[in-house]
Amino acid sequence: MERVFNFAAGPATMPLEVLQSIEKNICNFEGEGLSVMEMSHRSKTYEKIINETRDNLRTILNLDNNFDILFLQGGASSQFAMVPLNLANNGDLTYYAVTGNFANKAWDEAKRWTNAVDITNSMSDKYKYIPHIDSSKIDKSAKYLHITANNTIFGTMYDNLPEVDIPLVADVSSNVLGKDYDYKKFALAYAGAQKNLGPAGLTVVIINKKYIRSDLDKSVPTMFRYDIHAKNDSMYNTPPTFAIYVAGEMFKWVLKQGGVKELEKRNIEKANMIYDILDNSSFYKPFAEKESRSIMNVTFNLKTEELETKFIAEAKENGMINLKGHRVLGGIRASIYNAMTIEGVKKLTEFMQTFEKNNK
Amino acid sequence: MERVFNFAAGPATMPLEVLQSIEKNICNFEGEGLSVMEMSHRSKTYEKIINETRDNLRTILNLDNNFDILFLQGGASSQFAMVPLNLANNGDLTYYAVTGNFANKAWDEAKRWTNAVDITNSMSDKYKYIPHIDSSKIDKSAKYLHITANNTIFGTMYDNLPEVDIPLVADVSSNVLGKDYDYKKFALAYAGAQKNLGPAGLTVVIINKKYIRSDLDKSVPTMFRYDIHAKNDSMYNTPPTFAIYVAGEMFKWVLKQGGVKELEKRNIEKANMIYDILDNSSFYKPFAEKESRSIMNVTFNLKTEELETKFIAEAKENGMINLKGHRVLGGIRASIYNAMTIEGVKKLTEFMQTFEKNNK
């Protein structure tokens, strides 16, 4: 089969030119006589790769030296634990904006260690929108407010970051490098790589150095301590070397495209192509409320489950895969991260119009 | 440069045919129209990959259904914490055989949670040998004995597993699939992938199901609980999909070579080619004591540091890289895992003989 259009929520589609560059170097990296997978993480060649990768991300996100960039493992799920263990003491007050399944998981995990309070919670409304945070309700002794910047399953997103007087922590897994936030506003932001950064198995953590603590409880595992990873430049243990290399190739591609501002513009354009159809049809029903809509994941329903199944199957026959919504929500979800082309979205919208005509 | 002989301790050399198979599928996996890196971990194609990988490892290690195989992240360093957190309660007695730097790190980490005692410790003898474990000293109320099966830095290895009446836990990172142990003797064994299993960023855990507990302390992070990963077939969160795929290609290669017995035979042959030179020379000085020698990492010294530096530089000029010993020990280390060919070791031994002649 020729290349498909892959609308998966993550692991997700990557730019073909990035894959081709990796392919060219699989057996013999730039003529060095070995693969990146075989390189000692302490070798000069690999150190150059990881340093360049870190520097490029710093450039892309416009971060100054007050911030450390860490390359870790374990996905966002490990961060759900690391954030409270590192930023709070046992029993401290922390706030969570519960705007989706993963936000809820982060909150649950924080309860193991802190007095974690859901400052806002849209669960009873099926996470259809990003609820407002009433900053007058915030106790300033709280260690941080945790938000989920983009809710992959429900297709909602913070268009603007909440303004609060306590440290802001964000799970940016599904809109990092796709939505243009001011990262200097975060005390800490983290992202599993498998959406906009490359392959699964790598987690990027951006942390303001003033929140890195060394006086943690003895019970906190060494591998779950930001101070250890920061002090060792993400080389306390063997890092996921190949995944970091691939992320580095992605960062070079982002720079070549003109950075996050340009990619955000394209993402808005792509998302609007689909939302326009949803808003001008009684056949398709958008899920997320208008003012909370994501530019990364577009969620919608058809009249019946049967029709949705038919939609997904016919799309697949036409070379568009992974349009099925997450199992907790059902329906249709089109994930249109940075690497999804306008051409791919055009093909999807044309298919949607044809499908509507044929099944009205 | 043509392909080098890479004697790195990890990440380490891989078979060229495995790299070539990966290369062929980087942009388009078996004609499916996308890369493994882009595949949803919940897709049918990927499920087939991970299931086949798990099944092949079960076959290779001759494990019955009493054992679970988990694909995790975070390297051996994360296991240093997970083992005590899951197999012991806070303050319980645990035993560590301290036979090297990593064994010592595992012991240190266990002290955060348990009453961890070094039942044996060869630190004062520079970890030159694997000390005997006096089983009469073992208190049977202890939760487990932890050993490091192969000490990568020092070049020592357990030829036979210790016989004890408490659960045996082993870090097999650097000799898994290279040394033929009876894995059914382990309560738990774990291995970072980057030596004999493929790329960094994947850790394989083999656990006897009767040691999987769900009644853990509330403070244990979800991602550090074996019961959660076992219940979810290593898909509690997004696994390191590409690294697992590469490990799967390695397992197919191991099966094609005739399995661990055959590879162990070759590894003994390779190791003896080097040890024979060391034992018949006053120019080279082997580090590890004879009865504790590793068949994976061969460590030795030359008369002076200058000569060692010259040896490493000239070897590199001759296409043999990463022969420098670990910084805590110095000297020379040749890591000769499964993927290092007899041809590569032959080239090294010929170089050693020439170097001796020229520098006597």
XYZ file of C-alpha atoms in Angstrom:
720
model
C 0.000 0.000 0.000
C 1.188 3.525 -0.682
C 1.467 5.910 2.248
C -1.777 6.300 4.214
C -3.161 9.395 5.925
C -2.905 8.483 9.581
C -5.272 10.343 11.930
C -4.149 8.416 15.055
C -4.110 10.236 18.395
C -0.657 8.912 19.234
C 1.679 7.340 18.369
C 0.880 9.563 15.409
C 1.891 10.392 11.878
C 5.362 11.822 11.254
C 6.631 13.870 8.304
C 7.770 11.563 5.497
C 10.979 13.557 5.051
C 11.884 12.921 8.706
C 11.311 9.186 8.260
C 13.415 9.205 5.104
C 16.286 10.944 6.868
C 16.150 8.329 9.651
C 16.001 5.513 7.096
C 19.118 6.787 5.376
C 21.051 6.594 8.647
C 19.714 3.382 10.201
C 22.704 1.145 9.391
C 25.409 3.785 9.209
C 24.886 7.183 10.856
C 26.488 9.893 8.730
C 29.272 7.557 7.667
C 30.417 6.794 11.228
C 30.155 3.057 10.621
C 27.363 2.305 13.112
C 23.689 2.992 13.846
C 22.508 5.594 16.373
C 20.915 2.607 18.157
C 24.400 1.141 18.687
C 26.092 4.305 19.917
C 27.365 4.716 23.427
C 25.401 7.561 25.005
C 28.765 8.859 26.233
C 30.325 8.996 22.753
C 31.206 12.330 21.189
C 28.876 11.735 18.253
C 25.925 10.990 20.486
C 26.659 13.895 22.810
C 26.509 16.140 19.775
C 23.119 14.687 18.848
C 21.551 15.170 22.293
C 23.035 18.646 22.777
C 21.807 19.824 19.398
C 18.386 18.351 20.111
C 18.174 20.190 23.438
C 19.425 23.446 21.943
C 16.947 23.304 19.077
C 14.032 22.747 21.453
C 15.236 25.682 23.551
C 15.224 27.826 20.409
C 11.827 26.595 19.251
C 10.174 27.263 22.632
C 12.113 30.464 23.203
C 13.361 29.336 26.607
C 16.103 31.149 28.490
C 18.604 29.558 30.845
C 16.204 29.732 33.776
C 14.736 26.553 32.315
C 16.094 23.036 32.166
C 15.049 20.638 29.434
C 15.020 16.990 30.507
C 14.689 13.892 28.335
C 13.044 11.201 30.446
C 11.135 7.962 30.071
C 7.788 6.660 31.234
C 5.388 8.971 29.406
C 2.971 11.486 30.913
C 1.829 8.758 33.321
C 5.163 8.877 35.144
C 4.928 12.670 35.290
C 1.549 12.321 37.016
C 3.588 10.978 39.964
C 6.802 12.954 39.572
C 5.098 16.347 39.666
C 3.534 15.962 43.139
C 6.536 14.047 44.533
C 8.931 16.824 43.495
C 6.860 19.977 43.817
C 4.994 19.219 47.028
C 5.607 17.636 50.381
C 3.422 14.848 51.664
C -0.033 16.282 52.443
C 0.491 19.690 50.805
C -2.374 21.380 48.968
C -2.295 21.083 45.155
C -4.905 22.020 42.544
C -6.022 20.105 39.474
C -8.191 21.349 36.625
C -10.017 18.148 35.722
C -10.899 18.555 32.060
C -10.619 15.006 30.731
C -9.585 11.422 31.393
C -5.872 12.096 31.600
C -6.412 15.185 33.755
C -8.457 12.950 36.034
C -5.678 10.340 36.099
C -3.143 13.030 36.993
C -5.423 14.173 39.821
C -5.880 10.601 41.093
C -2.139 10.011 41.129
C -1.501 13.278 42.989
C -3.902 12.151 45.724
C -1.405 9.417 46.636
C 0.970 12.073 47.925
C -0.769 15.450 48.274
C -4.063 17.002 49.292
C -5.105 17.328 45.652
C -8.229 19.394 45.025
C -10.114 19.667 41.737
C -10.357 23.443 41.468
C -12.611 22.876 38.487
C -14.112 19.749 36.970
C -16.146 19.264 33.799
C -16.662 15.527 34.190
C -20.403 15.813 34.819
C -20.667 17.624 31.469
C -18.727 14.852 29.739
C -15.662 17.091 29.468
C -17.299 18.987 26.591
C -15.526 22.226 27.474
C -12.648 23.797 29.400
C -14.261 25.279 32.502
C -13.184 28.663 33.826
C -10.873 28.715 36.840
C -12.057 31.107 39.513
C -8.762 32.520 40.748
C -10.449 33.998 43.842
C -10.978 30.400 44.991
C -7.253 29.687 44.916
C -5.465 29.345 48.245
C -2.001 30.768 47.662
C -0.394 28.213 49.951
C -1.089 25.598 47.284
C 2.053 24.250 45.635
C 0.792 24.422 42.063
C -2.125 24.297 39.657
C -2.010 21.415 37.167
C -3.761 21.732 33.820
C -4.018 19.468 30.781
C -3.416 21.878 27.927
C -5.113 19.744 25.307
C -7.547 16.940 26.012
C -6.797 14.371 23.325
C -9.835 12.183 23.906
C -12.451 14.955 23.999
C -10.936 17.416 21.559
C -10.757 20.419 23.877
C -7.874 22.833 24.444
C -6.867 25.879 26.462
C -6.681 28.692 23.953
C -5.242 30.961 26.660
C -3.394 29.841 29.754
C -5.113 30.541 33.089
C -3.648 33.481 35.016
C -2.933 32.370 38.566
C -0.617 33.433 41.387
C 0.673 29.935 42.103
C 3.062 27.874 39.933
C 1.430 26.604 36.759
C 2.132 22.998 35.701
C 0.897 21.673 32.371
C 0.603 18.378 30.585
C 1.266 19.586 27.035
C 1.594 16.091 25.537
C -0.888 16.637 22.765
C -0.348 20.236 21.713
C 3.329 20.965 22.368
C 4.904 22.547 19.256
C 1.429 22.698 17.696
C -0.058 25.528 19.784
C 1.933 28.656 20.536
C 1.977 29.151 24.336
C 4.439 31.303 26.235
C 6.407 28.503 27.909
C 8.075 30.915 30.289
C 4.726 31.065 32.123
C 5.076 27.452 33.214
C 6.828 26.304 36.354
C 6.876 22.925 34.646
C 5.497 21.494 31.422
C 5.784 17.925 30.210
C 5.004 16.045 27.032
C 5.012 12.426 26.013
C 6.700 12.470 22.605
C 4.327 10.294 20.613
C 2.129 13.074 19.236
C 4.122 16.070 18.020
C 7.677 15.120 19.047
C 8.285 11.702 17.533
C 8.285 8.160 18.868
C 6.754 6.750 22.046
C 9.227 6.110 24.847
C 10.454 9.635 25.421
C 9.049 12.351 27.662
C 10.259 15.921 27.520
C 10.140 17.933 30.742
C 10.619 21.695 30.772
C 11.184 22.983 34.263
C 11.972 26.388 35.709
C 15.145 25.755 37.694
C 13.778 27.473 40.783
C 11.315 24.596 41.203
C 14.004 21.899 41.186
C 14.388 20.717 44.777
C 16.952 18.405 46.354
C 15.377 18.190 49.818
C 12.865 15.523 48.872
C 11.538 12.780 51.093
C 13.863 9.776 51.295
C 11.141 7.510 49.919
C 11.064 9.262 46.530
C 12.769 6.898 44.035
C 15.985 8.315 42.549
C 14.662 7.941 39.007
C 11.616 10.048 39.957
C 13.701 13.043 41.094
C 14.065 15.995 38.734
C 17.178 17.224 40.571
C 19.038 14.002 39.722
C 18.143 14.157 36.035
C 18.892 17.888 35.807
C 22.268 17.532 37.520
C 23.223 14.745 35.102
C 21.962 16.408 31.896
C 19.435 13.570 31.422
C 22.286 11.032 31.557
C 21.893 9.736 35.114
C 21.124 6.427 33.466
C 21.172 5.441 29.801
C 18.618 7.696 28.112
C 16.352 6.457 25.276
C 19.028 7.381 22.764
C 17.268 6.549 19.520
C 13.983 8.211 20.536
C 15.908 11.392 21.418
C 17.637 11.287 18.019
C 14.258 10.980 16.262
C 12.842 13.862 18.325
C 15.897 15.849 17.230
C 15.048 15.185 13.583
C 11.500 16.377 14.324
C 12.835 19.593 15.896
C 14.956 20.293 12.806
C 11.829 19.826 10.705
C 9.862 22.231 12.951
C 12.556 24.886 12.528
C 12.511 24.353 8.757
C 8.735 24.877 8.699
C 9.143 28.251 10.382
C 8.616 27.280 14.016
C 5.570 26.933 16.235
C 3.868 30.168 15.114
C 3.751 28.947 11.520
C 2.688 25.431 12.508
C -0.054 26.806 14.759
C -1.354 28.843 11.829
C -1.505 25.733 9.669
C -3.119 23.741 12.468
C -5.858 26.372 12.862
C -6.409 26.266 9.124
C -6.609 22.465 9.109
C -8.943 22.362 12.122
C -11.240 25.006 10.642
C -11.550 23.015 7.419
C -13.174 20.242 9.464
C -15.078 22.434 11.952
C -16.604 24.357 9.019
C -18.173 21.175 7.743
C -19.385 20.204 11.208
C -20.945 23.636 11.783
C -22.732 23.669 8.438
C -24.240 20.217 8.590
C -27.004 18.508 10.484
C -25.463 15.181 9.486
C -22.320 15.607 11.619
C -22.454 16.718 15.240
C -19.359 18.327 16.776
C -18.625 17.125 20.311
C -16.585 19.888 21.962
C -18.114 23.292 22.679
C -17.015 25.989 20.262
C -14.884 28.154 22.554
C -12.985 25.095 23.887
C -12.196 23.430 20.592
C -8.819 21.784 20.032
C -6.772 22.446 16.933
C -5.094 19.034 17.385
C -7.976 16.591 17.860
C -11.375 17.141 16.237
C -14.172 15.032 17.730
C -17.636 14.493 16.306
C -20.517 12.084 16.018
C -22.830 10.764 13.363
C -26.469 9.929 13.943
C -25.945 6.280 14.799
C -23.097 4.032 15.805
C -23.719 1.965 12.671
C -23.150 5.022 10.526
C -19.955 5.821 12.446
C -18.658 2.297 11.864
C -19.438 2.645 8.155
C -17.692 6.041 8.064
C -14.530 4.632 9.635
C -14.494 1.597 7.328
C -15.017 3.605 4.143
C -12.417 6.166 5.172
C -9.959 3.301 5.628
C -10.748 1.975 2.156
C -9.864 5.455 0.931
C -6.459 5.471 2.665
C -7.418 7.382 5.847
C -6.866 5.355 9.013
C -7.395 5.592 12.782
C -10.460 7.854 12.699
C -12.236 5.907 15.424
C -12.818 7.894 18.622
C -11.264 6.814 21.917
C -13.156 3.968 23.580
C -14.377 6.136 26.476
C -16.102 8.600 24.128
C -16.802 6.716 20.892
C -17.692 8.590 17.696
C -15.090 9.945 15.315
C -11.792 11.649 16.124
C -9.434 13.173 13.599
C -6.043 13.903 15.130
C -4.304 16.482 12.983
C -0.954 17.120 14.624
C 1.846 19.110 12.988
C 2.782 16.274 10.634
C -0.712 15.900 9.184
C -0.688 17.754 5.894
C -3.319 20.144 4.535
C -3.589 17.660 1.669
C -4.558 14.932 4.160
C -7.210 17.104 5.810
C -8.542 18.139 2.399
C -8.926 14.500 1.492
C -10.794 13.907 4.757
C -13.179 16.833 4.296
C -13.937 15.806 0.724
C -14.645 12.315 1.973
C -16.919 13.734 4.692
C -18.948 15.652 2.103
C -19.281 12.654 -0.186
C -20.189 10.398 2.728
C -22.888 12.859 3.850
C -24.371 12.970 0.346
C -24.449 9.195 0.043
C -25.891 8.525 3.501
C -28.333 11.320 4.160
C 33.573 4.743 6.869
C 32.627 1.086 6.427
C 31.055 -0.716 9.352
C 33.177 -0.612 12.526
C 33.613 -3.288 15.172
C 31.890 -1.737 18.168
C 32.993 -3.051 21.579
C 30.768 -0.642 23.560
C 29.275 -1.827 26.844
C 25.824 -0.500 25.947
C 24.144 0.781 23.899
C 25.998 -1.901 21.998
C 26.500 -3.384 18.578
C 23.570 -5.050 16.852
C 23.546 -7.652 14.067
C 23.761 -5.943 10.670
C 20.954 -8.102 9.300
C 18.644 -6.856 12.067
C 19.486 -3.240 11.233
C 18.882 -3.916 7.553
C 15.473 -5.426 8.253
C 14.552 -2.337 10.314
C 15.860 -0.024 7.585
C 13.669 -1.716 4.990
C 10.572 -1.018 7.078
C 11.265 2.471 8.432
C 8.966 4.402 6.087
C 6.488 1.679 5.282
C 6.145 -1.329 7.566
C 5.480 -4.454 5.499
C 3.480 -2.460 2.975
C 0.986 -1.112 5.535
C 1.644 2.471 4.448
C 3.169 3.764 7.672
C 6.169 3.366 9.984
C 6.085 1.315 13.188
C 6.913 4.631 14.901
C 3.587 6.036 13.673
C 1.417 3.079 14.632
C -1.211 3.265 17.307
C -0.185 0.846 20.045
C -3.803 -0.354 19.989
C -3.786 -1.176 16.278
C -4.087 -4.782 15.105
C -0.717 -4.627 13.354
C 1.079 -3.372 16.429
C -0.671 -5.845 18.719
C 0.626 -8.598 16.479
C 4.156 -7.185 16.794
C 4.135 -6.975 20.597
C 2.451 -10.359 21.044
C 4.910 -12.080 18.746
C 7.794 -10.374 20.554
C 6.524 -11.562 23.929
C 5.888 -15.088 22.657
C 9.336 -15.372 21.104
C 11.018 -14.288 24.338
C 8.940 -16.840 26.228
C 10.154 -19.517 23.816
C 13.779 -18.372 23.972
C 13.858 -18.358 27.788
C 11.738 -21.490 28.076
C 9.235 -19.801 30.409
C 5.897 -21.363 31.269
C 2.693 -19.475 32.047
C 3.651 -19.016 35.684
C 5.720 -16.098 34.419
C 4.681 -12.717 33.093
C 6.871 -10.813 30.642
C 6.597 -7.031 30.964
C 7.917 -4.362 28.591
C 8.651 -1.276 30.678
C 10.665 1.922 30.555
C 13.290 3.542 32.725
C 16.136 1.041 32.523
C 17.589 -1.066 35.311
C 17.736 2.100 37.445
C 13.951 2.165 37.708
C 13.951 -1.518 38.619
C 16.318 -0.730 41.496
C 13.296 1.048 43.040
C 10.460 -1.095 41.721
C 11.840 -4.350 43.114
C 11.845 -3.282 46.794
C 8.604 -1.264 46.443
C 6.747 -4.268 45.032
C 8.369 -7.233 46.741
C 8.765 -5.824 50.243
C 6.882 -3.692 52.709
C 8.458 -0.627 54.261
C 11.221 -1.763 56.625
C 11.272 -5.433 55.563
C 14.573 -7.306 55.418
C 16.091 -7.716 51.940
C 19.512 -9.013 50.848
C 21.883 -7.634 48.234
C 24.982 -9.273 46.816
C 27.148 -6.225 46.186
C 29.458 -7.260 43.357
C 29.893 -4.020 41.425
C 28.821 -0.414 40.923
C 25.341 -1.190 39.708
C 24.797 -3.805 42.395
C 25.804 -1.116 44.875
C 23.358 1.338 43.323
C 20.573 -1.243 43.544
C 21.432 -1.758 47.215
C 21.457 1.997 47.904
C 18.064 2.433 46.278
C 16.588 -0.463 48.257
C 17.672 1.238 51.494
C 15.129 3.978 50.789
C 12.331 1.508 51.433
C 13.643 -1.669 53.071
C 16.152 -2.884 55.608
C 18.593 -3.814 52.862
C 21.610 -5.837 53.971
C 24.662 -6.642 51.861
C 24.856 -10.385 52.401
C 28.159 -10.270 50.566
C 30.285 -7.412 49.287
C 33.461 -7.426 47.211
C 33.922 -3.653 47.108
C 37.050 -3.673 49.266
C 38.607 -6.046 46.705
C 37.676 -3.706 43.847
C 34.912 -6.085 42.749
C 37.510 -8.420 41.220
C 35.417 -11.517 41.854
C 31.939 -12.812 42.666
C 32.063 -13.640 46.373
C 30.388 -16.761 47.711
C 27.044 -16.364 49.459
C 26.927 -18.210 52.768
C 23.353 -19.485 52.768
C 23.549 -20.299 56.489
C 23.689 -16.537 57.081
C 20.360 -16.001 55.335
C 17.369 -15.143 57.501
C 14.404 -16.784 55.811
C 12.094 -13.926 56.716
C 13.937 -11.800 54.139
C 11.820 -10.907 51.135
C 14.438 -11.691 48.508
C 18.092 -11.875 47.528
C 19.139 -9.507 44.746
C 22.112 -10.346 42.541
C 23.684 -8.655 39.531
C 24.227 -11.567 37.165
C 26.957 -9.878 35.140
C 28.979 -6.889 36.283
C 29.511 -4.885 33.109
C 32.121 -2.513 34.494
C 34.346 -5.111 36.156
C 33.885 -8.025 33.798
C 32.646 -10.568 36.326
C 29.701 -12.952 36.086
C 27.818 -15.621 38.028
C 28.580 -18.846 36.223
C 26.058 -20.644 38.455
C 23.129 -19.057 40.240
C 23.290 -19.071 44.056
C 21.055 -21.662 45.716
C 18.966 -19.969 48.384
C 15.638 -20.586 50.119
C 14.301 -17.078 49.589
C 13.110 -15.544 46.285
C 15.967 -14.806 43.896
C 15.912 -11.485 42.009
C 18.487 -10.730 39.311
C 19.614 -7.809 37.243
C 20.440 -9.661 34.016
C 20.891 -6.509 31.917
C 24.270 -7.461 30.578
C 24.066 -11.203 30.057
C 20.424 -11.939 29.252
C 20.240 -14.135 26.120
C 24.034 -14.397 26.201
C 24.415 -16.761 29.183
C 22.153 -19.770 29.597
C 20.532 -19.574 33.050
C 17.412 -21.444 34.119
C 15.049 -18.461 34.289
C 12.443 -20.489 36.171
C 14.727 -20.174 39.202
C 14.102 -16.425 39.384
C 11.252 -14.801 41.248
C 12.048 -11.789 39.095
C 14.693 -10.921 36.520
C 15.071 -7.628 34.686
C 17.172 -6.336 31.834
C 17.744 -2.967 30.253
C 17.602 -3.682 26.535
C 20.672 -1.826 25.339
C 23.142 -4.706 25.530
C 21.715 -7.954 24.162
C 18.096 -6.981 23.433
C 18.297 -3.919 21.209
C 17.900 -0.188 21.764
C 18.021 1.824 24.978
C 14.637 2.870 26.345
C 13.153 -0.557 26.977
C 13.390 -2.762 30.055
C 12.206 -6.343 30.065
C 10.893 -7.719 33.360
C 10.295 -11.427 33.857
C 8.272 -12.096 36.975
C 6.829 -15.201 38.544
C 3.146 -14.348 38.892
C 3.041 -15.421 42.522
C 5.218 -12.414 43.395
C 2.885 -9.882 41.787
C 1.101 -8.088 44.619
C -1.788 -5.613 44.544
C -1.784 -4.732 48.249
C 0.990 -2.164 47.963
C 1.388 0.974 50.006
C -0.688 3.874 48.671
C 2.462 5.964 48.159
C 3.849 3.618 45.481
C 3.428 5.419 42.121
C 1.068 3.632 39.721
C 3.761 3.419 37.047
C 6.039 1.634 39.535
C 3.548 -1.183 40.230
C 4.091 -4.533 38.504
C 0.442 -5.522 39.081
C -0.763 -2.570 36.971
C 1.571 -3.358 34.071
C 0.838 -7.098 34.243
C -2.939 -6.586 34.307
C -2.675 -4.310 31.259
C -0.271 -6.485 29.219
C 2.341 -3.680 29.315
C -0.206 -1.267 27.791
C -1.274 0.658 30.907
C 0.228 3.642 29.162
C 1.758 3.949 25.688
C 4.692 1.518 25.647
C 7.981 2.324 23.836
C 6.531 0.859 20.652
C 9.518 1.152 18.340
C 12.010 -0.167 20.910
C 9.770 -3.206 21.473
C 9.624 -3.788 17.718
C 13.428 -3.669 17.482
C 13.748 -6.078 20.420
C 11.342 -8.343 18.546
C 13.648 -8.315 15.529
C 16.529 -9.211 17.866
C 14.531 -12.141 19.305
C 13.848 -13.478 15.791
C 17.578 -13.270 15.131
C 18.348 -15.152 18.382
C 15.966 -17.934 17.357
C 17.585 -18.107 13.927
C 21.031 -18.480 15.536
C 19.841 -21.516 17.474
C 18.826 -19.876 20.746
C 20.698 -19.020 23.939
C 22.588 -22.334 24.228
C 24.225 -21.783 20.852
C 24.925 -18.097 21.534
C 26.427 -18.922 24.923
C 28.727 -21.421 23.218
C 29.906 -18.755 20.789
C 30.284 -16.209 23.603
C 32.507 -18.615 25.564
C 34.564 -19.174 22.438
C 34.919 -15.411 21.824
C 35.770 -14.685 25.450
C 38.384 -17.450 25.557
C 40.084 -16.063 22.455
C 40.806 -12.902 24.455
C 41.419 -14.520 27.853
C 43.944 -16.897 26.219
C 46.030 -13.934 25.156
C 45.735 -12.311 28.579
C 46.776 -15.510 30.358
C 49.788 -16.080 28.109
C 51.229 -12.607 28.258
C 53.022 -10.474 30.791
C 52.179 -7.442 28.654
C 48.421 -7.596 29.320
C 47.001 -8.026 32.820
C 43.481 -9.456 33.196
C 41.400 -7.662 35.827
C 38.759 -10.175 36.939
C 39.717 -13.317 38.829
C 39.611 -16.450 36.712
C 36.631 -18.233 38.281
C 34.472 -15.093 38.104
C 35.176 -14.069 34.532
C 32.420 -12.690 32.358
C 31.802 -13.987 28.859
C 30.243 -10.611 27.942
C 32.765 -8.011 29.122
C 36.487 -8.707 29.170
C 38.498 -6.262 31.281
C 42.256 -5.860 31.355
C 45.101 -3.422 31.861
C 48.354 -2.520 30.208
C 51.451 -1.464 32.086
C 50.761 2.264 31.976
C 47.853 4.555 31.281
C 49.786 6.025 28.360
C 50.043 2.616 26.768
C 46.319 2.055 27.305
C 45.533 5.363 25.609
C 47.749 4.382 22.695
C 46.072 0.948 22.493
C 42.600 2.510 22.332
C 43.654 5.066 19.719
C 45.363 2.536 17.449
C 42.472 0.107 17.757
C 40.160 2.906 16.631
C 42.362 3.608 13.617
C 41.942 -0.080 12.798
C 38.124 0.093 12.936
C 37.603 -1.150 16.505
C 35.863 1.390 18.744
C 34.771 1.858 22.367
C 37.488 -0.260 23.968
C 38.072 2.212 26.791
C 37.185 0.864 30.229
C 34.460 2.465 32.337
C 35.614 5.643 34.083
C 35.409 4.081 37.562
C 37.840 1.309 36.625
C 39.906 2.590 33.704
C 41.945 0.207 31.550
C 40.532 -1.653 28.581
C 37.143 -3.309 28.249
C 35.993 -5.355 25.297
C 32.239 -5.948 25.390
C 31.436 -8.933 23.231
C 27.674 -9.405 23.434
C 25.729 -11.757 21.164
C 25.972 -9.443 18.169
C 29.775 -9.185 18.243
C 31.033 -11.618 15.646
C 33.885 -14.109 15.960
C 35.420 -12.168 13.059
C 35.392 -9.003 15.192
C 37.022 -10.738 18.152
C 39.591 -12.325 15.850
C 40.487 -8.891 14.536
C 40.848 -7.626 18.117
C 43.089 -10.508 19.218
C 45.300 -10.114 16.159
C 45.582 -6.426 16.937
C 46.450 -7.233 20.573
C 49.280 -9.506 19.447
C 50.671 -6.965 17.001
C 50.378 -4.180 19.564
C 52.261 -6.280 22.126
C 55.061 -6.989 19.642
C 55.394 -3.311 18.715
C 55.301 -1.975 22.283
C 57.149 -4.513 24.395
